[in-house]
Coordinates of N, CA, C and O in Angstrom, one line a residue:
X1315 N -72.1 35.9 -33.3 CA -71.5 34.6 -33.0 C -71.5 34.3 -31.5 O -70.9 35.0 -30.8
X1316 N -72.1 33.2 -31.1 CA -72.2 32.8 -29.7 C -70.8 32.6 -29.1 O -70.6 32.9 -28.0
X1317 N -69.9 31.9 -29.8 CA -68.6 31.6 -29.3 C -67.8 32.9 -28.9 O -67.2 33.0 -27.9
X1318 N -67.9 33.9 -29.8 CA -67.2 35.1 -29.6 C -67.8 35.9 -28.4 O -67.1 36.4 -27.6
X1319 N -69.1 35.9 -28.3 CA -69.8 36.5 -27.2 C -69.4 35.8 -25.9 O -69.1 36.5 -24.9
X1320 N -69.3 34.5 -25.9 CA -68.9 33.8 -24.7 C -67.5 34.1 -24.2 O -67.2 34.3 -23.0
X1321 N -66.6 34.3 -25.2 CA -65.2 34.7 -24.8 C -65.2 36.1 -24.2 O -64.4 36.3 -23.3
X1322 N -66.0 37.0 -24.7 CA -66.0 38.4 -24.1 C -66.6 38.3 -22.7 O -66.1 38.9 -21.8
X1323 N -67.8 37.7 -22.6 CA -68.5 37.6 -21.3 C -67.7 36.9 -20.2 O -67.9 37.2 -19.1
X1324 N -66.9 35.9 -20.6 CA -66.2 35.1 -19.7 C -65.3 35.9 -18.7 O -65.3 35.6 -17.6
X1325 N -64.7 36.9 -19.2 CA -63.8 37.7 -18.4 C -64.3 39.1 -18.0 O -63.6 39.8 -17.3
X1326 N -65.5 39.4 -18.3 CA -66.0 40.8 -18.1 C -66.1 41.0 -16.5 O -65.6 42.1 -16.1
X1327 N -66.6 40.1 -15.8 CA -66.7 40.3 -14.3 C -65.3 40.4 -13.7 O -65.1 41.1 -12.7
X1328 N -64.4 39.6 -14.2 CA -63.0 39.7 -13.6 C -62.4 41.1 -13.8 O -61.8 41.6 -12.9
X1329 N -62.6 41.6 -15.0 CA -62.1 43.0 -15.3 C -62.7 44.0 -14.3 O -62.0 44.9 -13.9
X1330 N -64.0 43.8 -14.0 CA -64.7 44.8 -13.1 C -64.1 44.6 -11.7 O -63.7 45.6 -11.0
X1331 N -63.9 43.4 -11.3 CA -63.4 43.1 -9.9 C -61.9 43.6 -9.8 O -61.5 44.0 -8.7
X1332 N -61.2 43.5 -10.8 CA -59.7 43.9 -10.8 C -59.6 45.4 -10.4 O -58.6 45.8 -9.9
X1333 N -60.6 46.2 -10.7 CA -60.6 47.6 -10.4 C -60.5 47.8 -8.9 O -60.2 48.9 -8.4
X1334 N -60.9 46.8 -8.1 CA -60.9 46.9 -6.6 C -59.7 46.3 -6.0 O -59.6 46.3 -4.7
X1335 N -58.7 45.9 -6.8 CA -57.5 45.4 -6.2 C -56.5 46.5 -5.9 O -56.3 47.5 -6.7
X1336 N -55.8 46.4 -4.7 CA -54.8 47.4 -4.5 C -53.5 46.9 -5.1 O -53.5 45.8 -5.7
X1337 N -52.4 47.6 -4.9 CA -51.1 47.3 -5.5 C -50.6 45.9 -5.0 O -49.8 45.2 -5.8
X1338 N -51.0 45.5 -3.8 CA -50.5 44.2 -3.3 C -51.3 43.0 -3.8 O -50.8 41.9 -3.7
X1339 N -52.5 43.3 -4.4 CA -53.3 42.2 -4.9 C -54.4 41.8 -3.9 O -54.9 40.7 -4.0
X1340 N -54.8 42.8 -3.1 CA -55.9 42.5 -2.1 C -57.1 43.3 -2.5 O -57.0 44.5 -2.9
X1341 N -58.2 42.7 -2.5 CA -59.5 43.4 -2.8 C -59.8 44.4 -1.7 O -59.8 44.1 -0.5
X1342 N -60.1 45.6 -2.1 CA -60.4 46.7 -1.2 C -61.9 47.1 -1.6 O -62.1 47.9 -2.4
X1343 N -62.9 46.5 -0.9 CA -64.3 46.6 -1.3 C -64.9 47.9 -0.8 O -65.8 48.0 0.0
X1344 N -64.3 49.0 -1.2 CA -64.8 50.4 -0.8 C -65.9 50.8 -1.7 O -66.0 50.4 -2.8
X1345 N -66.8 51.6 -1.2 CA -67.8 52.2 -2.0 C -68.9 51.3 -2.5 O -69.5 50.5 -1.7
X1346 N -69.2 51.3 -3.8 CA -70.4 50.7 -4.3 C -70.2 49.2 -4.8 O -71.0 48.7 -5.5
X1347 N -69.0 48.6 -4.6 CA -68.8 47.3 -5.1 C -69.7 46.3 -4.3 O -69.7 46.3 -3.1
X1348 N -70.4 45.5 -5.0 CA -71.3 44.5 -4.4 C -70.9 43.1 -4.8 O -70.7 42.8 -5.9
X1349 N -70.9 42.3 -3.8 CA -70.6 40.9 -4.0 C -71.3 40.1 -2.9 O -71.1 40.4 -1.7
X1350 N -72.3 39.3 -3.2 CA -73.1 38.6 -2.2 C -72.3 37.5 -1.6 O -71.7 36.6 -2.4
X1351 N -72.1 37.5 -0.3 CA -71.5 36.4 0.4 C -72.5 35.8 1.3 O -72.7 34.6 1.3
X1352 N -73.1 36.6 2.2 CA -74.1 36.1 3.1 C -74.9 37.3 3.7 O -74.4 38.5 3.6
X1353 N -76.0 37.1 4.3 CA -76.8 38.2 4.8 C -76.4 38.6 6.3 O -77.1 39.4 6.9
X1354 N -75.4 38.0 6.8 CA -74.9 38.4 8.2 C -74.4 39.8 8.2 O -73.4 40.1 7.5
X1355 N -75.1 40.7 8.9 CA -74.8 42.1 8.9 C -73.5 42.4 9.5 O -72.9 43.5 9.2
X1356 N -72.9 41.5 10.3 CA -71.7 41.7 11.0 C -70.5 41.3 10.1 O -69.3 41.6 10.4
X1357 N -70.8 40.6 9.0 CA -69.7 40.0 8.1 C -69.0 41.1 7.4 O -69.5 41.9 6.6
X1358 N -67.6 41.1 7.6 CA -66.8 41.9 6.7 C -66.4 41.0 5.5 O -65.9 39.9 5.7
X1359 N -66.7 41.5 4.3 CA -66.6 40.7 3.1 C -65.3 40.7 2.4 O -65.1 39.9 1.5
X1360 N -64.3 41.5 2.9 CA -63.1 41.6 2.1 C -62.4 40.3 1.9 O -62.1 39.9 0.7
X1361 N -62.1 39.5 2.9 CA -61.4 38.2 2.8 C -62.2 37.2 1.9 O -61.7 36.5 1.1
X1362 N -63.5 37.1 2.2 CA -64.3 36.2 1.4 C -64.3 36.6 0.0 O -64.3 35.7 -0.9
X1363 N -64.4 37.9 -0.3 CA -64.4 38.4 -1.7 C -63.0 38.0 -2.4 O -63.0 37.6 -3.5
X1364 N -62.0 38.1 -1.6 CA -60.7 37.7 -2.2 C -60.7 36.2 -2.5 O -60.3 35.8 -3.6
X1365 N -61.3 35.4 -1.7 CA -61.5 34.0 -1.9 C -62.4 33.7 -3.1 O -62.1 32.8 -4.0
X1366 N -63.5 34.4 -3.3 CA -64.3 34.3 -4.4 C -63.6 34.6 -5.7 O -63.7 33.9 -6.7
X1367 N -62.8 35.7 -5.7 CA -62.0 36.0 -6.9 C -61.0 34.9 -7.2 O -60.8 34.6 -8.4
X1368 N -60.3 34.4 -6.2 CA -59.4 33.3 -6.4 C -60.1 32.1 -7.0 O -59.6 31.5 -8.0
X1369 N -61.2 31.7 -6.5 CA -62.0 30.6 -7.0 C -62.4 30.9 -8.4 O -62.3 30.0 -9.3
X1370 N -62.9 32.1 -8.7 CA -63.3 32.5 -10.0 C -62.1 32.4 -11.0 O -62.3 31.9 -12.2
X1371 N -61.0 32.8 -10.6 CA -59.8 32.8 -11.5 C -59.4 31.3 -11.8 O -59.1 31.0 -13.0
X1372 N -59.5 30.5 -10.8 CA -59.2 29.0 -11.1 C -60.2 28.5 -12.1 O -59.8 27.7 -13.0
X1373 N -61.5 28.8 -11.9 CA -62.5 28.3 -12.9 C -62.3 28.9 -14.3 O -62.6 28.3 -15.3
X1374 N -61.9 30.2 -14.3 CA -61.7 30.9 -15.6 C -60.6 30.2 -16.4 O -60.7 30.1 -17.6
X1375 N -59.6 29.8 -15.7 CA -58.5 29.1 -16.4 C -59.0 27.8 -17.0 O -58.6 27.5 -18.2
X1376 N -59.8 27.1 -16.3 CA -60.4 25.9 -16.9 C -61.2 26.2 -18.1 O -61.2 25.5 -19.1
X1377 N -62.0 27.2 -18.0 CA -62.9 27.6 -19.1 C -62.1 28.1 -20.3 O -62.4 27.8 -21.5
X1378 N -61.0 28.8 -20.0 CA -60.1 29.3 -21.1 C -59.6 28.1 -21.9 O -59.5 28.1 -23.1
X1379 N -59.2 27.1 -21.1 CA -58.6 25.9 -21.8 C -59.7 25.2 -22.7 O -59.4 24.8 -23.8
X1380 N -60.9 25.2 -22.2 CA -62.0 24.6 -22.9 C -62.3 25.4 -24.2 O -62.6 24.7 -25.2
X1381 N -62.3 26.7 -24.2 CA -62.6 27.5 -25.4 C -61.4 27.9 -26.2 O -61.5 28.6 -27.2
X1382 N -60.2 27.4 -25.8 CA -59.0 27.7 -26.5 C -58.4 29.1 -26.3 O -57.8 29.7 -27.2
X1383 N -58.7 29.8 -25.2 CA -58.2 31.1 -24.9 C -57.0 31.0 -24.0 O -56.9 30.2 -23.1
X1384 N -56.0 31.8 -24.3 CA -54.8 31.9 -23.5 C -55.1 32.4 -22.0 O -55.8 33.4 -21.9
X1385 N -54.7 31.7 -21.0 CA -55.1 32.0 -19.6 C -53.9 32.6 -18.8 O -54.0 32.7 -17.6
X1386 N -52.8 32.9 -19.5 CA -51.6 33.4 -18.8 C -51.9 34.5 -17.8 O -51.5 34.5 -16.7
X1387 N -52.7 35.5 -18.3 CA -52.9 36.7 -17.4 C -53.7 36.3 -16.2 O -53.6 36.9 -15.1
X1388 N -54.6 35.3 -16.3 CA -55.4 34.9 -15.2 C -54.6 34.0 -14.2 O -54.8 34.1 -13.0
X1389 N -53.7 33.2 -14.7 CA -52.8 32.5 -13.9 C -51.9 33.4 -13.1 O -51.6 33.2 -11.9
X1390 N -51.4 34.5 -13.8 CA -50.5 35.4 -13.1 C -51.3 36.2 -12.0 O -50.8 36.4 -10.9
X1391 N -52.5 36.6 -12.3 CA -53.3 37.3 -11.4 C -53.7 36.4 -10.2 O -53.6 36.9 -9.0
X1392 N -54.0 35.2 -10.5 CA -54.2 34.2 -9.4 C -53.0 34.1 -8.5 O -53.2 34.2 -7.2
X1393 N -51.8 34.0 -9.0 CA -50.6 33.8 -8.2 C -50.4 35.1 -7.3 O -50.1 35.0 -6.2
X1394 N -50.6 36.3 -7.9 CA -50.4 37.5 -7.2 C -51.4 37.6 -6.0 O -51.1 37.9 -4.9
X1395 N -52.7 37.3 -6.3 CA -53.7 37.4 -5.3 C -53.6 36.3 -4.2 O -53.9 36.6 -3.0
X1396 N -53.2 35.1 -4.6 CA -53.0 34.1 -3.6 C -51.8 34.4 -2.7 O -51.9 34.3 -1.5
X1397 N -50.7 34.9 -3.3 CA -49.6 35.3 -2.4 C -50.0 36.5 -1.5 O -49.6 36.5 -0.3
X1398 N -50.8 37.4 -2.0 CA -51.2 38.5 -1.2 C -52.1 38.0 0.0 O -52.0 38.5 1.1
X1399 N -53.0 37.1 -0.4 CA -53.9 36.5 0.7 C -53.1 35.8 1.8 O -53.4 36.0 3.0
X1400 N -52.1 35.1 1.4 CA -51.3 34.4 2.4 C -50.4 35.4 3.2 O -50.2 35.2 4.4
X1401 N -49.9 36.4 2.6 CA -49.1 37.4 3.2 C -49.8 38.4 4.1 O -49.3 38.9 5.1
X1402 N -51.0 38.8 3.7 CA -51.7 39.9 4.3 C -53.0 39.5 5.0 O -53.5 40.2 5.9
X1403 N -53.7 38.4 4.6 CA -54.9 38.0 5.1 C -54.9 36.7 6.0 O -55.9 36.4 6.6
X1404 N -53.7 36.1 6.1 CA -53.6 34.9 6.9 C -52.9 35.3 8.2 O -51.8 35.9 8.2
X1405 N -53.5 34.9 9.3 CA -53.0 35.2 10.6 C -52.3 33.9 11.1 O -52.9 32.9 11.4
X1406 N -51.0 34.0 11.2 CA -50.2 32.8 11.6 C -50.5 32.4 13.0 O -50.4 31.2 13.3
X1407 N -50.8 33.3 13.9 CA -51.1 33.0 15.3 C -52.3 32.1 15.4 O -52.3 31.0 16.1
X1408 N -53.4 32.5 14.8 CA -54.7 31.7 14.9 C -54.8 30.6 13.8 O -55.5 29.6 14.0
X1409 N -54.0 30.7 12.7 CA -54.1 29.7 11.7 C -55.3 29.9 10.8 O -55.7 29.0 10.1
X1410 N -55.9 31.2 10.9 CA -57.1 31.5 10.1 C -56.9 32.7 9.3 O -56.0 33.5 9.5
X1411 N -57.8 32.9 8.4 CA -57.8 34.1 7.5 C -58.6 35.2 8.2 O -59.6 35.0 8.9
X1412 N -58.1 36.4 8.0 CA -58.7 37.6 8.7 C -59.2 38.6 7.6 O -58.8 38.5 6.5
X1413 N -60.2 39.4 8.0 CA -60.8 40.3 7.0 C -61.0 41.7 7.6 O -61.4 41.9 8.7
X1414 N -60.7 42.7 6.8 CA -60.9 44.1 7.1 C -60.0 44.6 8.1 O -59.1 44.0 8.6
X1415 N -60.2 45.9 8.5 CA -59.3 46.6 9.4 C -59.3 46.0 10.8 O -58.4 46.2 11.6
X1416 N -60.4 45.4 11.2 CA -60.6 44.8 12.5 C -60.1 43.3 12.6 O -60.3 42.7 13.6
X1417 N -59.5 42.8 11.5 CA -59.0 41.5 11.4 C -60.1 40.4 11.8 O -59.9 39.5 12.6
X1418 N -61.3 40.6 11.3 CA -62.4 39.8 11.6 C -62.2 38.3 11.1 O -61.7 38.1 10.0
X1419 N -62.5 37.4 11.9 CA -62.5 36.0 11.6 C -63.9 35.5 11.4 O -64.7 35.6 12.3
X1420 N -64.2 35.0 10.2 CA -65.5 34.5 9.9 C -65.5 33.1 9.2 O -64.5 32.8 8.6
X1421 N -66.6 32.4 9.3 CA -66.7 31.1 8.6 C -66.6 31.4 7.1 O -65.9 30.7 6.3
X1422 N -67.3 32.4 6.6 CA -67.3 32.8 5.2 C -65.9 33.0 4.6 O -65.6 32.5 3.5
X1423 N -65.1 33.7 5.3 CA -63.7 33.9 4.9 C -63.0 32.6 4.7 O -62.3 32.4 3.7
X1424 N -63.1 31.8 5.7 CA -62.3 30.5 5.7 C -62.8 29.6 4.5 O -62.0 29.1 3.8
X1425 N -64.1 29.6 4.4 CA -64.7 28.7 3.3 C -64.2 29.2 1.9 O -63.7 28.4 1.1
X1426 N -64.3 30.5 1.7 CA -63.9 31.0 0.3 C -62.4 30.9 0.1 O -62.0 30.7 -1.0
X1427 N -61.6 31.1 1.1 CA -60.2 30.9 0.9 C -59.8 29.5 0.7 O -58.9 29.2 -0.1
X1428 N -60.5 28.5 1.3 CA -60.3 27.1 1.0 C -60.7 26.8 -0.5 O -59.9 26.2 -1.2
X1429 N -61.9 27.3 -0.9 CA -62.3 27.0 -2.3 C -61.5 27.7 -3.3 O -61.3 27.3 -4.4
X1430 N -60.8 28.8 -2.9 CA -59.9 29.6 -3.7 C -58.5 28.9 -3.8 O -57.6 29.4 -4.5
X1431 N -58.4 27.8 -3.1 CA -57.2 27.0 -3.0 C -55.9 27.7 -2.6 O -54.9 27.5 -3.1
X1432 N -56.1 28.5 -1.6 CA -55.0 29.2 -1.0 C -54.1 28.3 -0.1 O -53.0 28.6 0.1
X1433 N -54.7 27.3 0.4 CA -54.0 26.3 1.2 C -54.3 24.9 0.7 O -55.3 24.7 0.0
X1434 N -53.5 23.9 1.1 CA -53.7 22.6 0.7 C -54.8 21.9 1.6 O -55.3 22.5 2.5
X1435 N -55.2 20.7 1.2 CA -56.3 20.1 1.9 C -56.0 19.9 3.4 O -56.9 20.1 4.2
X1436 N -54.8 19.5 3.8 CA -54.5 19.3 5.2 C -54.7 20.6 6.0 O -55.2 20.6 7.1
X1437 N -54.2 21.7 5.4 CA -54.3 23.0 6.1 C -55.8 23.4 6.1 O -56.2 24.0 7.1
X1438 N -56.5 23.1 5.0 CA -57.9 23.5 5.0 C -58.7 22.8 6.1 O -59.6 23.4 6.7
X1439 N -58.4 21.5 6.3 CA -59.0 20.8 7.4 C -58.7 21.4 8.8 O -59.6 21.5 9.6
X1440 N -57.5 21.8 9.0 CA -57.2 22.5 10.2 C -58.0 23.8 10.4 O -58.4 24.1 11.5
X1441 N -58.1 24.5 9.3 CA -58.9 25.8 9.3 C -60.3 25.5 9.7 O -60.9 26.2 10.6
X1442 N -60.9 24.5 9.1 CA -62.3 24.2 9.4 C -62.5 23.7 10.8 O -63.6 23.9 11.4
X1443 N -61.5 23.0 11.4 CA -61.6 22.6 12.8 C -61.4 23.8 13.7 O -62.0 23.8 14.8
X1444 N -60.6 24.7 13.3 CA -60.3 25.8 14.2 C -61.3 27.0 14.3 O -61.4 27.7 15.3
X1445 N -62.0 27.2 13.2 CA -62.9 28.3 13.1 C -64.1 28.2 14.0 O -64.7 27.1 14.2
X1446 N -64.5 29.2 14.7 CA -65.7 29.2 15.6 C -67.0 29.5 14.8 O -67.2 30.6 14.2
X1447 N -67.8 28.5 14.6 CA -69.0 28.6 13.8 C -70.1 29.4 14.4 O -71.1 29.7 13.8
X1448 N -70.0 29.7 15.7 CA -71.0 30.6 16.4 C -70.7 32.0 16.3 O -71.6 32.9 16.6
X1449 N -69.5 32.4 15.9 CA -69.1 33.8 15.8 C -69.1 34.2 14.3 O -68.5 33.5 13.5
X1450 N -69.8 35.2 13.9 CA -70.0 35.6 12.5 C -70.4 34.4 11.7 O -69.7 33.9 10.8
X1451 N -71.5 33.8 12.1 CA -72.0 32.6 11.6 C -72.6 32.7 10.2 O -72.8 33.7 9.7
X1452 N -72.9 31.5 9.6 CA -73.6 31.4 8.3 C -75.1 31.6 8.5 O -75.7 31.1 9.4
X1453 N -75.6 32.5 7.6 CA -77.1 32.8 7.7 C -77.9 32.1 6.6 O -78.9 31.5 6.8
X1454 N -77.4 32.3 5.4 CA -78.2 31.9 4.2 C -77.9 30.4 3.8 O -76.9 29.9 4.0
X1455 N -78.9 29.8 3.1 CA -78.7 28.5 2.5 C -77.5 28.5 1.5 O -76.8 27.6 1.4
X1456 N -77.3 29.7 0.9 CA -76.2 29.8 -0.1 C -74.9 29.5 0.6 O -74.1 28.7 0.1
X1457 N -74.7 30.2 1.7 CA -73.4 30.0 2.4 C -73.2 28.6 3.0 O -72.1 28.0 3.0
X1458 N -74.3 28.0 3.4 CA -74.3 26.6 3.8 C -73.9 25.7 2.7 O -73.1 24.7 2.8
X1459 N -74.4 26.0 1.5 CA -74.0 25.2 0.3 C -72.5 25.4 0.0 O -71.9 24.4 -0.3
X1460 N -72.0 26.6 0.1 CA -70.6 26.8 -0.1 C -69.8 26.1 0.9 O -68.7 25.5 0.6
X1461 N -70.2 26.1 2.1 CA -69.6 25.3 3.2 C -69.5 23.8 2.8 O -68.4 23.2 3.0
X1462 N -70.6 23.3 2.3 CA -70.6 21.9 1.8 C -69.6 21.7 0.7 O -68.9 20.7 0.7
X1463 N -69.5 22.6 -0.2 CA -68.4 22.6 -1.2 C -67.0 22.5 -0.6 O -66.2 21.7 -1.1
X1464 N -66.8 23.3 0.4 CA -65.5 23.3 1.0 C -65.2 21.9 1.7 O -64.1 21.4 1.6
X1465 N -66.2 21.4 2.4 CA -66.1 20.1 3.0 C -65.8 19.0 1.9 O -64.9 18.2 2.1
X1466 N -66.5 19.1 0.8 CA -66.3 18.1 -0.3 C -64.9 18.3 -0.9 O -64.2 17.3 -1.3
X1467 N -64.5 19.5 -1.0 CA -63.1 19.8 -1.5 C -62.1 19.1 -0.7 O -61.1 18.6 -1.1
X1468 N -62.4 19.1 0.7 CA -61.4 18.5 1.6 C -61.7 17.0 1.8 O -61.1 16.4 2.7
X1469 N -62.6 16.5 0.9 CA -62.9 15.0 0.9 C -63.5 14.6 2.3 O -63.3 13.5 2.7
X1470 N -64.3 15.5 2.8 CA -65.0 15.2 4.1 C -66.5 14.9 3.8 O -67.4 15.7 4.2
X1471 N -66.8 13.8 3.1 CA -68.1 13.5 2.7 C -69.0 13.2 3.9 O -70.2 13.6 4.0
X1472 N -68.5 12.5 5.0 CA -69.3 12.2 6.1 C -69.7 13.4 6.9 O -70.9 13.6 7.2
X1473 N -68.8 14.4 7.1 CA -69.1 15.6 7.7 C -70.1 16.4 6.9 O -70.9 17.1 7.4
X1474 N -69.9 16.4 5.6 CA -70.9 17.1 4.7 C -72.3 16.5 4.9 O -73.2 17.3 5.0
X1475 N -72.4 15.2 4.9 CA -73.7 14.6 5.1 C -74.3 14.9 6.4 O -75.5 15.2 6.6
X1476 N -73.4 15.0 7.5 CA -73.9 15.3 8.8 C -74.4 16.8 8.8 O -75.5 17.0 9.4
X1477 N -73.7 17.7 8.1 CA -74.2 19.1 8.1 C -75.5 19.2 7.4 O -76.4 19.9 7.8
X1478 N -75.7 18.4 6.3 CA -77.0 18.5 5.6 C -78.1 18.0 6.5 O -79.2 18.6 6.6
X1479 N -77.9 16.9 7.2 CA -78.9 16.4 8.1 C -79.2 17.3 9.3 O -80.4 17.5 9.7
X1480 N -78.2 18.0 9.8 CA -78.4 18.9 10.9 C -79.0 20.2 10.4 O -79.7 20.9 11.2
X1481 N -78.8 20.6 9.2 CA -79.3 21.9 8.7 C -80.8 21.8 8.4 O -81.6 22.6 8.7

């Protein structure tokens, strides 16, 4: 039955990713966990991975509604991970999200935290204005695409078009 298979597959990757959460609700990407963010060798992926998981949980809730599956556990996990992101990965001084033991600030982390809806649109715009695009920059077309998604999420169509033209 295709519908039953879809319900099982829908949450399989979330279950795998949950194994890398610490007690606070922060992804700890130790060892063999792989999540493609970008090819920048300097990029610490922890914060971006947290954002990817938040984004995925939001989309999973929508899919659950579509197929008639209860989404309570995903809503609860989203709330826990969002609170953890704001409490442990957000730097009040810079107004940006930080990643890893060195508190790295990268474009990727900001983009994925915006798409994970950890902040509202006005705060997201401040983040995009504050982040240094030359430090831990975007390398792949994929991350540029995700950046465009973040701009569109913030209703910045003109800036998105400008980025496309410049890219």
